[in-house]
Protein backbone atom coordinates (compact mmCIF):
# COMPACT_ATOMS: atom_id res chain seq x y z
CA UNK A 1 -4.94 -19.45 -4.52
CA UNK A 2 -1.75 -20.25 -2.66
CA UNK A 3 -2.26 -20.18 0.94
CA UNK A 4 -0.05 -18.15 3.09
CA UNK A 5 1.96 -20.57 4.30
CA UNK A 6 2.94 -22.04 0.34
CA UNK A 7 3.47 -18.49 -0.27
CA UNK A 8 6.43 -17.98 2.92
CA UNK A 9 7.80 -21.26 1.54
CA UNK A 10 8.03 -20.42 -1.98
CA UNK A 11 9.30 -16.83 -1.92
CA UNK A 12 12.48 -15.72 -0.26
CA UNK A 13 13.82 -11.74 -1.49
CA UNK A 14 11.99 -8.85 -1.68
CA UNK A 15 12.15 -9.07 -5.33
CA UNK A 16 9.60 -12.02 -5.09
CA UNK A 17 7.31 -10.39 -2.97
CA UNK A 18 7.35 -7.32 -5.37
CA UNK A 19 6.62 -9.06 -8.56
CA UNK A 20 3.82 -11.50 -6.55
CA UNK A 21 2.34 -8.63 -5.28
CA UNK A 22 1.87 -6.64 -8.80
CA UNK A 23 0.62 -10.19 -10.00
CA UNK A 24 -1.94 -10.21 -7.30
CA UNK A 25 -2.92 -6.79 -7.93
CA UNK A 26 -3.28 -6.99 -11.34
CA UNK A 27 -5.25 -9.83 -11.27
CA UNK A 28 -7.76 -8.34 -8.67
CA UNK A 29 -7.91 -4.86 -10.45
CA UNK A 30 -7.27 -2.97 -7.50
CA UNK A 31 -7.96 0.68 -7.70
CA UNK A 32 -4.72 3.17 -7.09
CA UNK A 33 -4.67 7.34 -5.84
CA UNK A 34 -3.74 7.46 -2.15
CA UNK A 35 -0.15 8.19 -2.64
CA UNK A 36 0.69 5.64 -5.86
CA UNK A 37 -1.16 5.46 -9.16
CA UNK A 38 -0.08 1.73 -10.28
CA UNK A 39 0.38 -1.74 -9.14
CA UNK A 40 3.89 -1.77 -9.07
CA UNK A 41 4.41 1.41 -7.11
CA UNK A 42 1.71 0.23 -4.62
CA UNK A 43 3.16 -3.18 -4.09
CA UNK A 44 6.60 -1.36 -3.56
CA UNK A 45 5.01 0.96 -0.80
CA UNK A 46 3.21 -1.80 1.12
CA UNK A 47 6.32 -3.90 0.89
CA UNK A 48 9.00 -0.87 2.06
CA UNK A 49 6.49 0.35 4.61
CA UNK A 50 6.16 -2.89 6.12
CA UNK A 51 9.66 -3.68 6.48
CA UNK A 52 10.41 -0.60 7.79
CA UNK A 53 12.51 0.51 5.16
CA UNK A 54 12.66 3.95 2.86
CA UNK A 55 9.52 4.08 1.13
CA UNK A 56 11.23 5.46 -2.30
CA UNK A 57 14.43 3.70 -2.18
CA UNK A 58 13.74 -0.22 -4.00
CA UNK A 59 16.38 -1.10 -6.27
CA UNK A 60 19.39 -1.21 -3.46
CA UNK A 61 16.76 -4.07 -1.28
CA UNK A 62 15.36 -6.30 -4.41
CA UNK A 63 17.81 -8.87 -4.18
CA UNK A 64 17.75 -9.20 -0.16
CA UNK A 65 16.68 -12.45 1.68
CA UNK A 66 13.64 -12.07 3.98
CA UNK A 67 13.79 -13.58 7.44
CA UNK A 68 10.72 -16.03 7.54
CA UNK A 69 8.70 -13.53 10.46
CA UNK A 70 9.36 -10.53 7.09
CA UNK A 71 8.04 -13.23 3.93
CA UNK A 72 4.67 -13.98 6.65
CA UNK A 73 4.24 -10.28 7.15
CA UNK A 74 4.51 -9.47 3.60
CA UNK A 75 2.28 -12.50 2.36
CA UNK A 76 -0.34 -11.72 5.05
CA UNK A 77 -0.10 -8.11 3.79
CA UNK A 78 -0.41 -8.70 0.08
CA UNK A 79 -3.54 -10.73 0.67
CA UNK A 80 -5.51 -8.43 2.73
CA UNK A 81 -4.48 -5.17 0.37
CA UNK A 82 -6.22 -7.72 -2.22
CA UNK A 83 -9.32 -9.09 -0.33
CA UNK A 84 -10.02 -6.35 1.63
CA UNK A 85 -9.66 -3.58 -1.37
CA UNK A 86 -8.50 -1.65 1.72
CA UNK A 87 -5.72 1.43 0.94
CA UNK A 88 -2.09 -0.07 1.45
CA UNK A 89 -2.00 3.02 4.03
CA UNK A 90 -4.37 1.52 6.08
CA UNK A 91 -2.69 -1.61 6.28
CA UNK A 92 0.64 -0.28 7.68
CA UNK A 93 -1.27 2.56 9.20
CA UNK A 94 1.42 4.97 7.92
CA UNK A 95 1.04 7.80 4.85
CA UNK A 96 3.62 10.47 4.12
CA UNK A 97 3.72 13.78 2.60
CA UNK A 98 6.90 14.87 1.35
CA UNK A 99 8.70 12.01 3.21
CA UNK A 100 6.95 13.36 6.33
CA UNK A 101 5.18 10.18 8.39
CA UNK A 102 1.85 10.36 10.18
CA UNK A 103 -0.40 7.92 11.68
CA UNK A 104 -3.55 6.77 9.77
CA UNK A 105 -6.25 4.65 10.06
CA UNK A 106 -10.21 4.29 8.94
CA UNK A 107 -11.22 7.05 11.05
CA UNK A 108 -9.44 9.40 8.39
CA UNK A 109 -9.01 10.15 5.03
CA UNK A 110 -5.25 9.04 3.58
CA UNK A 111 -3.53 12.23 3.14
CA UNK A 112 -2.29 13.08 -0.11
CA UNK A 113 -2.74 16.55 -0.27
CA UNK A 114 -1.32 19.16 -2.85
CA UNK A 115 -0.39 21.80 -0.10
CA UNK A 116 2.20 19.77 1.48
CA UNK A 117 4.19 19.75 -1.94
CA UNK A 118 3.36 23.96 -1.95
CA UNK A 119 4.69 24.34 1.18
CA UNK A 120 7.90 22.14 0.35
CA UNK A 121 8.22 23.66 -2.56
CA UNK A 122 8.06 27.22 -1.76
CA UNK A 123 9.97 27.52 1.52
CA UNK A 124 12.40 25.08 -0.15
CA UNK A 125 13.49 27.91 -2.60
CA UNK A 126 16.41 29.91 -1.49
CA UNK A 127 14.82 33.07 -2.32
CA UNK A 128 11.48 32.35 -0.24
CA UNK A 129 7.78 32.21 -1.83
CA UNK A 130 6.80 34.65 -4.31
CA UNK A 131 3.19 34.42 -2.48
CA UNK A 132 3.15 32.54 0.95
CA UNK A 133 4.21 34.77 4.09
CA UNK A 134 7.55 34.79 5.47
CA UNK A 135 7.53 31.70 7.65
CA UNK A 136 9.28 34.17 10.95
CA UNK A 137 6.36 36.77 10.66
CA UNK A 138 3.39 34.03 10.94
CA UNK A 139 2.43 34.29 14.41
CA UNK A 140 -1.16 32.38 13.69
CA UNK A 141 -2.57 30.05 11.40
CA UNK A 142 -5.79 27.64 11.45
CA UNK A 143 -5.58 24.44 9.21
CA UNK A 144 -9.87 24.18 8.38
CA UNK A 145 -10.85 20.21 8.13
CA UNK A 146 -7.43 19.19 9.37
CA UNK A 147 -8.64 14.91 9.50
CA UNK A 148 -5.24 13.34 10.19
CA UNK A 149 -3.55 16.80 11.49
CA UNK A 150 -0.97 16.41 8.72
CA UNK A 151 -1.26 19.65 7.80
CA UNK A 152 -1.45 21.24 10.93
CA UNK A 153 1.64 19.33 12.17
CA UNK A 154 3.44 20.49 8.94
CA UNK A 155 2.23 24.24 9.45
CA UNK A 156 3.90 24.04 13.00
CA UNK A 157 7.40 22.88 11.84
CA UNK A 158 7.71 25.59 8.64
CA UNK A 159 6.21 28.23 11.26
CA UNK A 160 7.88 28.35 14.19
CA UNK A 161 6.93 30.77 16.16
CA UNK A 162 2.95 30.57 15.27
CA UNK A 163 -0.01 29.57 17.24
CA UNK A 164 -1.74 26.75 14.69
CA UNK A 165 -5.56 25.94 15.47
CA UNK A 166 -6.75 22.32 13.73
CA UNK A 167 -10.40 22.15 13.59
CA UNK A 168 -12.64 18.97 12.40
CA UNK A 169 -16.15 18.51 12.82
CA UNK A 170 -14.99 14.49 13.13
CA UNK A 171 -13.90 13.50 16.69
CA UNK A 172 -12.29 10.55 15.33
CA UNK A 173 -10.28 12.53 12.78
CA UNK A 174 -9.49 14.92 15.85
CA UNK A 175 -7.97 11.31 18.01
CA UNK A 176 -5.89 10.42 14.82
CA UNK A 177 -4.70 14.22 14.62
CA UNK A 178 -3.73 14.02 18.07
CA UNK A 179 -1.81 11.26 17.63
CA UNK A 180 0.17 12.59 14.80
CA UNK A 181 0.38 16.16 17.35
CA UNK A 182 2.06 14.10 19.70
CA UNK A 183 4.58 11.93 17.58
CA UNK A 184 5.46 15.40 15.70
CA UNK A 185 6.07 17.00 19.35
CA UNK A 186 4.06 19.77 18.38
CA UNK A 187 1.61 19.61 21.37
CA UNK A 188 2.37 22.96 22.42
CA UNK A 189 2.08 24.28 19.39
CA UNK A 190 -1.13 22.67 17.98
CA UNK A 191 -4.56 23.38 19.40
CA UNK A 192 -7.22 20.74 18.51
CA UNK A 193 -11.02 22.11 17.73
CA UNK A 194 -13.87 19.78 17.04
CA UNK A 195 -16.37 21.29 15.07
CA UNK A 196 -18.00 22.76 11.61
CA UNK A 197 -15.03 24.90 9.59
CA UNK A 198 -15.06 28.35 11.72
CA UNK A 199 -17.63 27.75 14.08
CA UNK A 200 -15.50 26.79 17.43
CA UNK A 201 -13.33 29.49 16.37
CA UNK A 202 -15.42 32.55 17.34
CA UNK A 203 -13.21 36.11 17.93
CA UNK A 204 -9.83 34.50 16.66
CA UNK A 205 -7.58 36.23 13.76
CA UNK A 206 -4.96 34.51 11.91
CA UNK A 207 -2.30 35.34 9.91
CA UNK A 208 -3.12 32.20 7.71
CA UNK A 209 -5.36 29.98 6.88
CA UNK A 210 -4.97 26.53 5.41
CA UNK A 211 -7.10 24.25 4.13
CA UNK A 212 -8.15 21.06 2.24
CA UNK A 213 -11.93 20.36 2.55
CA UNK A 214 -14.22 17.55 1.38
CA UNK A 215 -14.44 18.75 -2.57
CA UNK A 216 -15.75 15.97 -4.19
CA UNK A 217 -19.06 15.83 -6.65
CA UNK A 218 -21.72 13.32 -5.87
CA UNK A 219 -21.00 12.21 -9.81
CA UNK A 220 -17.80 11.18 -8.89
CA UNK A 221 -18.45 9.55 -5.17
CA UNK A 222 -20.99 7.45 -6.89
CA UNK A 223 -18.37 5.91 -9.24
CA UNK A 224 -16.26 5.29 -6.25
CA UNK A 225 -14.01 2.12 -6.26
CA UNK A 226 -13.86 0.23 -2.47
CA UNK A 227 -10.80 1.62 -1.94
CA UNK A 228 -12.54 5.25 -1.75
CA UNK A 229 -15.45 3.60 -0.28
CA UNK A 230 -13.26 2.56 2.52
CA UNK A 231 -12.07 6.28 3.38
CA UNK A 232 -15.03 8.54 5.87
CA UNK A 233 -17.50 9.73 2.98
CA UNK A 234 -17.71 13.05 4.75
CA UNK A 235 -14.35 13.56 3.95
CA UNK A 236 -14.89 13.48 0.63
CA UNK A 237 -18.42 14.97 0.40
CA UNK A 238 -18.45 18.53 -0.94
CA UNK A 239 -22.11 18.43 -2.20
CA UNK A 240 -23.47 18.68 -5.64
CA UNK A 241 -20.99 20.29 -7.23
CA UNK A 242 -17.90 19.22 -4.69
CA UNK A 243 -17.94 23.00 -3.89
CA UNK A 244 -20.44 23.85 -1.02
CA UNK A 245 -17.63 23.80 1.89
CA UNK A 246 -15.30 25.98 -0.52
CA UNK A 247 -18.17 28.73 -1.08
CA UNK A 248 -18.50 28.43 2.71
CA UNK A 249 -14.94 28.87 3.13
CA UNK A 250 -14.40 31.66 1.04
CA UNK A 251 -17.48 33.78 2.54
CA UNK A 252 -16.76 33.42 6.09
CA UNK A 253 -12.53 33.72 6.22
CA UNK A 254 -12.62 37.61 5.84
CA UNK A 255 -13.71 37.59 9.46
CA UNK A 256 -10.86 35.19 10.60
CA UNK A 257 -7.89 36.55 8.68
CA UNK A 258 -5.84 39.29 9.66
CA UNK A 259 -4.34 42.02 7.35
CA UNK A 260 -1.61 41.08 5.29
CA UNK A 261 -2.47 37.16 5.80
CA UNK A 262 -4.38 35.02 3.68
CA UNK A 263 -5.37 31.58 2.63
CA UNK A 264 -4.08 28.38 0.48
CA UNK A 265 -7.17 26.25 -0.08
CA UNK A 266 -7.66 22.82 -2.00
CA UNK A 267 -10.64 22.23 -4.12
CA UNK A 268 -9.47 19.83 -6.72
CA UNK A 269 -11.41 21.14 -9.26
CA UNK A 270 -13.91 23.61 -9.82
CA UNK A 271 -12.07 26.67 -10.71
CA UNK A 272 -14.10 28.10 -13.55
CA UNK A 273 -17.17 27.31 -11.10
CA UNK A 274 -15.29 29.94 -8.57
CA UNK A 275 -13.80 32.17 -10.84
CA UNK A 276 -17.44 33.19 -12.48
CA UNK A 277 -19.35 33.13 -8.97
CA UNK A 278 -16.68 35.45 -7.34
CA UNK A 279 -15.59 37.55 -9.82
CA UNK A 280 -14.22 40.48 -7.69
CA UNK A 281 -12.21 37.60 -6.05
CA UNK A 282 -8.16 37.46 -7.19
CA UNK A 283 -7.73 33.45 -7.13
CA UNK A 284 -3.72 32.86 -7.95
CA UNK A 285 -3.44 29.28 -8.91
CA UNK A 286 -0.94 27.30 -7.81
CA UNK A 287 0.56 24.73 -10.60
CA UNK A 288 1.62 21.27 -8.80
CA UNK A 289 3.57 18.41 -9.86
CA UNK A 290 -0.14 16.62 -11.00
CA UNK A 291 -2.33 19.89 -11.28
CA UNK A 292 -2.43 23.58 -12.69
CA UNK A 293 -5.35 24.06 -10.65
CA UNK A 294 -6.44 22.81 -7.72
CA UNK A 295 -5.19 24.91 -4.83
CA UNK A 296 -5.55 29.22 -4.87
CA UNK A 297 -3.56 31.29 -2.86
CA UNK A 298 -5.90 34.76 -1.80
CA UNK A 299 -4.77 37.35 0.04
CA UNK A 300 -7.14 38.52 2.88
CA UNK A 301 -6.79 42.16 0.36
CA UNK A 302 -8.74 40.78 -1.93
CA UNK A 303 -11.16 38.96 0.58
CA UNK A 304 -11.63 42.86 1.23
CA UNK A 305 -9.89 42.61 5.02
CA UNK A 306 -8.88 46.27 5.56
CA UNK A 307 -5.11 47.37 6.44
């Protein structure tokens, strides 16, 4: 292979670097699904990202010339997303949701999850969300397995005036989520807890709760490419069936939610699984731009919280 320094030498637009990256890619048979699902769109987020520019904005750069300090960056780049099967995330140490940066690095999972689209989405629309609570009247909410804090950072800005607890039983996750707390300015907002779902949380009510546990079946971690591999396993791990946290979950948040509140919860998949083990349960299913069914909304009603 080239070495870096044929590469600098050889290459000169952005254009270059894009279509020697996909090569690269390609050729290696890199593995895609923390925030891209091809070569091209990966090579085009490790090669914005780098240079600091819009992550989803390409065609108006293609044709620019790279200063020889940008074509070293991006060549060094290319070649570790390629020997070190690493997530491009984790070599800029940026992921966003919605637009929305946070810090990441090894100590987390890359977040990609569904219920920052949801919450876009639904407090996006004019006429509010047919099933999440008025942002105003949230005055608590708890983000359960918050890793990176993305969540909990994103619950602060669409609810003002609420109290958000963040609780991982990782206390790396918990540094990285500070981090993100304190670039967000949400630090007085945004109460960190390290420990297992609701445990540290003994005596407190919320209004909601959020949250995106480890859901995945040992089936599927065992197939896992190294880019998986290189994310915390107990972020992924959610037992035999990927489902033991979300059983947890649903048993325990009765005594956490207040009336009138409720909870949006990830599980990826799994929802026939739920549906016939809690039958008495009202699961609304929340259709996403990639899934029909991997977040429920439930009301704490139907958790059986009294009014």
């Amino acid at each position: 292979m080239p070495s870096i320094k044929d590469i600098t030498a050889e290459l000169v637009t952005l254009r270059d670097f894009w279509r020697y990256a996909i090569t690269r890619f390609n050729a290696a048979e890199l593995s895609y699904g923390h925030g891209t699902t091809n070569a091209g769109d990966d090579a085009a987020y490790l090669i914005l990202d780098s240079l600091e520019l819009p992550i989803d904005v390409l065609d108006p750069f293609l044709d620019a010339r790279l200063l020889p300090e940008e074509r070293e960056l991006l060549a060094t780049r290319i070649e570790e997303r390629v020997n070190s099967r690493k997530p491009s995330s984790y070599i800029t140490g940026r992921a966003y949701i919605q637009g929305v940066r946070f810090h990441v690095d090894e100590r987390v999972i890359v977040p990609r999850s569904h219920i920052g689209e949801i919450l876009f989405g639904e407090y996006g629309n004019p006429e509010g969300s047919s099933f999440l609570p008025d942002p105003m009247t949230v005055e608590s909410a708890v983000d359960i397995c918050t890793g990176s804090g993305c969540l909990a950072v994103l619950a602060a800005k669409f609810f003002p005036l609420a109290t958000i607890d963040a609780v991982d039983l990782s206390a790396d996750a918990l540094e990285v989520a500070k981090i993100n707390i304190d670039e967000h300015e949400v630090e007085g907002q945004v109460n960190l807890f390290e420990g297992n779902l609701f445990d540290p949380l003994e005596g407190r009510k919320y209004d909601l709760i959020i949250t995106n546990p480890p859901y995945v079946d040992h089936a599927a971690m065992d197939g896992y490419p190294p880019e998986f591999l290189a994310e915390p396993a107990m972020a992924h791990d959610g037992g035999e069936d990927g489902l033991d946290l979300v059983r947890e979950i649903l048993q325990r948040a009765p005594d956490f939610l207040n009336a009138g509140g409720g909870m949006i919860c990830e599980i990826g998949s799994g929802r026939e699984i739920l549906e016939e083990e809690f039958p008495h349960l009202q699961f609304e299913w929340i259709e996403t731009a990639e899934s029909q069914d991997a977040v429920f909304w439930i009301s704490a009603e139907s958790l059986g919280v009294a009014g």
